[in-house]
């Protein structure tokens, strides 16, 4: 019998886990244990604080529904999702377009629309065109790439919030044409607050943060043999462009709507963005996050 103290218990834990069969699981859990123990020692966590932390995580889990993934939100507000994205971008063999957060409002199965279609059912403000070309990192066009688009309305709400998940709006899927080009119509989405009515919102309030995301359009771009790109375009004149609560903005993703002679649809201001897709490594996944419905156990038939 060994007498364990706050240091030797770390070694004892690592020793018990030493036989983990999967080497990657071993690497991740070893590091998680070392860092968690070091964190507890550094802040000298008290039993009451430990319980409070567990209560918080329990509440985060209980706030999850098929329409809401509070754990993704937690990862986002503490910057972990952004770190995972940055590492993912850095690990690419080739320099493709930059990633951004998938966020909790992505849905599989949005309607596939013809190029040029309006993704907003009833636009009440100026319509904009978003267009550009999808190429590989050498500039060769990528025809047939699937571009999944989703955004908030001009009121700053996703369809999941305005329609309670009963029908889709402000989203659509497009295929690039034979020259890799895409174009669609939308309205400028309004920036919005992340959901603040749950445990993560409480934490953000306690930290005196505003909870806002600047106006943005999400895009998820996939093509065979290329890395899937999860990203978003951010409107540079938004008040919150420099203080996104979830750290999704990067300079290379900032855009503006302009008069644009290169736009394939005349009479609209346009946002132009050309995407570069890097080659995929076999079996590689490019997503940080997922459709929250895929996290929930299916109801018994
Ligand atoms: C979003 O952009 O949809 C989002 C990302 C992180 C947290 C909340 C929302
Ligand atoms: Fe968003």
GROMACS .gro file of N, CA and C in nm, residues 194-254:
model
  183
  194UNK      N    1  -2.512   3.448  -2.875
  194UNK     CA    2  -2.519   3.303  -2.856
  194UNK      C    3  -2.630   3.274  -2.753
  195UNK      N    4  -2.683   3.154  -2.747
  195UNK     CA    5  -2.789   3.127  -2.649
  195UNK      C    6  -2.736   3.151  -2.507
  196UNK      N    7  -2.799   3.248  -2.438
  196UNK     CA    8  -2.749   3.290  -2.306
  196UNK      C    9  -2.841   3.244  -2.193
  197UNK      N   10  -2.945   3.166  -2.227
  197UNK     CA   11  -3.043   3.129  -2.125
  197UNK      C   12  -3.012   2.995  -2.060
  198UNK      N   13  -2.890   2.947  -2.074
  198UNK     CA   14  -2.852   2.819  -2.013
  198UNK      C   15  -2.729   2.837  -1.926
  199UNK      N   16  -2.671   2.726  -1.881
  199UNK     CA   17  -2.554   2.734  -1.793
  199UNK      C   18  -2.434   2.803  -1.858
  200UNK      N   19  -2.416   2.787  -1.989
  200UNK     CA   20  -2.302   2.853  -2.054
  200UNK      C   21  -2.324   3.004  -2.055
  201UNK      N   22  -2.448   3.047  -2.080
  201UNK     CA   23  -2.481   3.190  -2.075
  201UNK      C   24  -2.454   3.247  -1.937
  202UNK      N   25  -2.489   3.169  -1.835
  202UNK     CA   26  -2.465   3.215  -1.698
  202UNK      C   27  -2.315   3.240  -1.674
  203UNK      N   28  -2.235   3.147  -1.726
  203UNK     CA   29  -2.090   3.161  -1.712
  203UNK      C   30  -2.042   3.287  -1.785
  204UNK      N   31  -2.092   3.306  -1.908
  204UNK     CA   32  -2.049   3.422  -1.989
  204UNK      C   33  -2.090   3.553  -1.919
  205UNK      N   34  -2.211   3.554  -1.860
  205UNK     CA   35  -2.255   3.671  -1.783
  205UNK      C   36  -2.161   3.695  -1.665
  206UNK      N   37  -2.128   3.586  -1.595
  206UNK     CA   38  -2.042   3.599  -1.476
  206UNK      C   39  -1.906   3.655  -1.515
  207UNK      N   40  -1.865   3.631  -1.640
  207UNK     CA   41  -1.736   3.681  -1.686
  207UNK      C   42  -1.747   3.821  -1.747
  208UNK      N   43  -1.868   3.879  -1.739
  208UNK     CA   44  -1.896   4.014  -1.793
  208UNK      C   45  -1.860   4.024  -1.940
  209UNK      N   46  -1.898   3.918  -2.014
  209UNK     CA   47  -1.876   3.920  -2.159
  209UNK      C   48  -2.012   3.947  -2.225
  210UNK      N   49  -2.008   3.995  -2.352
  210UNK     CA   50  -2.136   4.035  -2.414
  210UNK      C   51  -2.210   3.920  -2.482
  211UNK      N   52  -2.143   3.813  -2.516
  211UNK     CA   53  -2.214   3.700  -2.577
  211UNK      C   54  -2.246   3.715  -2.725
  212UNK      N   55  -2.196   3.822  -2.789
  212UNK     CA   56  -2.237   3.849  -2.928
  212UNK      C   57  -2.141   3.785  -3.030
  213UNK      N   58  -2.198   3.748  -3.143
  213UNK     CA   59  -2.121   3.709  -3.261
  213UNK      C   60  -2.148   3.812  -3.371
  214UNK      N   61  -2.045   3.853  -3.444
  214UNK     CA   62  -2.069   3.946  -3.555
  214UNK      C   63  -2.144   3.876  -3.670
  215UNK      N   64  -2.208   3.957  -3.752
  215UNK     CA   65  -2.284   3.908  -3.868
  215UNK      C   66  -2.198   3.813  -3.954
  216UNK      N   67  -2.253   3.696  -3.986
  216UNK     CA   68  -2.174   3.601  -4.064
  216UNK      C   69  -2.262   3.503  -4.140
  217UNK      N   70  -2.203   3.446  -4.243
  217UNK     CA   71  -2.268   3.342  -4.323
  217UNK      C   72  -2.182   3.217  -4.313
  218UNK      N   73  -2.242   3.108  -4.265
  218UNK     CA   74  -2.167   2.982  -4.253
  218UNK      C   75  -2.162   2.909  -4.387
  219UNK      N   76  -2.049   2.845  -4.415
  219UNK     CA   77  -2.037   2.764  -4.536
  219UNK      C   78  -1.959   2.638  -4.502
  220UNK      N   79  -2.009   2.527  -4.550
  220UNK     CA   80  -1.940   2.399  -4.532
  220UNK      C   81  -1.922   2.343  -4.673
  221UNK      N   82  -1.797   2.325  -4.714
  221UNK     CA   83  -1.770   2.293  -4.854
  221UNK      C   84  -1.700   2.158  -4.862
  222UNK      N   85  -1.759   2.070  -4.940
  222UNK     CA   86  -1.703   1.936  -4.953
  222UNK      C   87  -1.689   1.896  -5.099
  223UNK      N   88  -1.580   1.829  -5.130
  223UNK     CA   89  -1.561   1.775  -5.265
  223UNK      C   90  -1.473   1.653  -5.251
  224UNK      N   91  -1.493   1.557  -5.340
  224UNK     CA   92  -1.416   1.433  -5.331
  224UNK      C   93  -1.266   1.460  -5.333
  225UNK      N   94  -1.196   1.384  -5.254
  225UNK     CA   95  -1.048   1.390  -5.244
  225UNK      C   96  -0.996   1.523  -5.187
  226UNK      N   97  -1.085   1.608  -5.135
  226UNK     CA   98  -1.041   1.734  -5.075
  226UNK      C   99  -1.084   1.737  -4.929
  227UNK      N  100  -1.010   1.812  -4.852
  227UNK     CA  101  -1.046   1.833  -4.711
  227UNK      C  102  -1.177   1.909  -4.704
  228UNK      N  103  -1.267   1.862  -4.623
  228UNK     CA  104  -1.391   1.935  -4.605
  228UNK      C  105  -1.357   2.068  -4.534
  229UNK      N  106  -1.414   2.174  -4.582
  229UNK     CA  107  -1.385   2.306  -4.524
  229UNK      C  108  -1.509   2.357  -4.450
  230UNK      N  109  -1.492   2.377  -4.320
  230UNK     CA  110  -1.598   2.435  -4.238
  230UNK      C  111  -1.557   2.578  -4.212
  231UNK      N  112  -1.633   2.674  -4.262
  231UNK     CA  113  -1.588   2.811  -4.245
  231UNK      C  114  -1.707   2.907  -4.241
  232UNK      N  115  -1.678   3.035  -4.237
  232UNK     CA  116  -1.784   3.137  -4.236
  232UNK      C  117  -1.724   3.266  -4.287
  233UNK      N  118  -1.808   3.349  -4.348
  233UNK     CA  119  -1.766   3.481  -4.394
  233UNK      C  120  -1.825   3.585  -4.299
  234UNK      N  121  -1.742   3.678  -4.256
  234UNK     CA  122  -1.781   3.776  -4.154
  234UNK      C  123  -1.786   3.916  -4.214
  235UNK      N  124  -1.892   3.991  -4.184
  235UNK     CA  125  -1.904   4.128  -4.234
  235UNK      C  126  -1.819   4.220  -4.147
  236UNK      N  127  -1.721   4.283  -4.213
  236UNK     CA  128  -1.617   4.358  -4.141
  236UNK      C  129  -1.666   4.480  -4.067
  237UNK      N  130  -1.784   4.534  -4.105
  237UNK     CA  131  -1.830   4.658  -4.040
  237UNK      C  132  -1.919   4.631  -3.919
  238UNK      N  133  -1.930   4.506  -3.878
  238UNK     CA  134  -2.012   4.474  -3.760
  238UNK      C  135  -1.942   4.524  -3.633
  239UNK      N  136  -2.021   4.574  -3.538
  239UNK     CA  137  -1.964   4.628  -3.413
  239UNK      C  138  -1.883   4.524  -3.336
  240UNK      N  139  -1.917   4.397  -3.355
  240UNK     CA  140  -1.853   4.293  -3.273
  240UNK      C  141  -1.742   4.217  -3.349
  241UNK      N  142  -1.698   4.274  -3.461
  241UNK     CA  143  -1.602   4.201  -3.544
  241UNK      C  144  -1.472   4.169  -3.468
  242UNK      N  145  -1.436   4.255  -3.372
  242UNK     CA  146  -1.310   4.233  -3.299
  242UNK      C  147  -1.330   4.167  -3.163
  243UNK      N  148  -1.454   4.128  -3.131
  243UNK     CA  149  -1.473   4.070  -2.997
  243UNK      C  150  -1.574   3.954  -3.001
  244UNK      N  151  -1.566   3.874  -3.107
  244UNK     CA  152  -1.653   3.756  -3.119
  244UNK      C  153  -1.641   3.669  -2.994
  245UNK      N  154  -1.755   3.639  -2.930
  245UNK     CA  155  -1.753   3.561  -2.805
  245UNK      C  156  -1.695   3.421  -2.823
  246UNK      N  157  -1.696   3.371  -2.947
  246UNK     CA  158  -1.652   3.232  -2.965
  246UNK      C  159  -1.528   3.223  -3.054
  247UNK      N  160  -1.464   3.337  -3.080
  247UNK     CA  161  -1.331   3.340  -3.143
  247UNK      C  162  -1.330   3.278  -3.283
  248UNK      N  163  -1.438   3.302  -3.359
  248UNK     CA  164  -1.446   3.242  -3.494
  248UNK      C  165  -1.390   3.330  -3.605
  249UNK      N  166  -1.371   3.459  -3.578
  249UNK     CA  167  -1.331   3.551  -3.686
  249UNK      C  168  -1.181   3.544  -3.711
  250UNK      N  169  -1.142   3.542  -3.838
  250UNK     CA  170  -1.001   3.566  -3.873
  250UNK      C  171  -1.002   3.665  -3.989
  251UNK      N  172  -0.894   3.739  -4.000
  251UNK     CA  173  -0.886   3.846  -4.101
  251UNK      C  174  -0.918   3.796  -4.241
  252UNK      N  175  -0.873   3.674  -4.273
  252UNK     CA  176  -0.890   3.625  -4.410
  252UNK      C  177  -1.036   3.593  -4.442
  253UNK      N  178  -1.122   3.593  -4.341
  253UNK     CA  179  -1.263   3.557  -4.365
  253UNK      C  180  -1.354   3.680  -4.359
  254UNK      N  181  -1.295   3.798  -4.350
  254UNK     CA  182  -1.376   3.920  -4.338
  254UNK      C  183  -1.412   3.971  -4.478
   0.00000   0.00000   0.00000
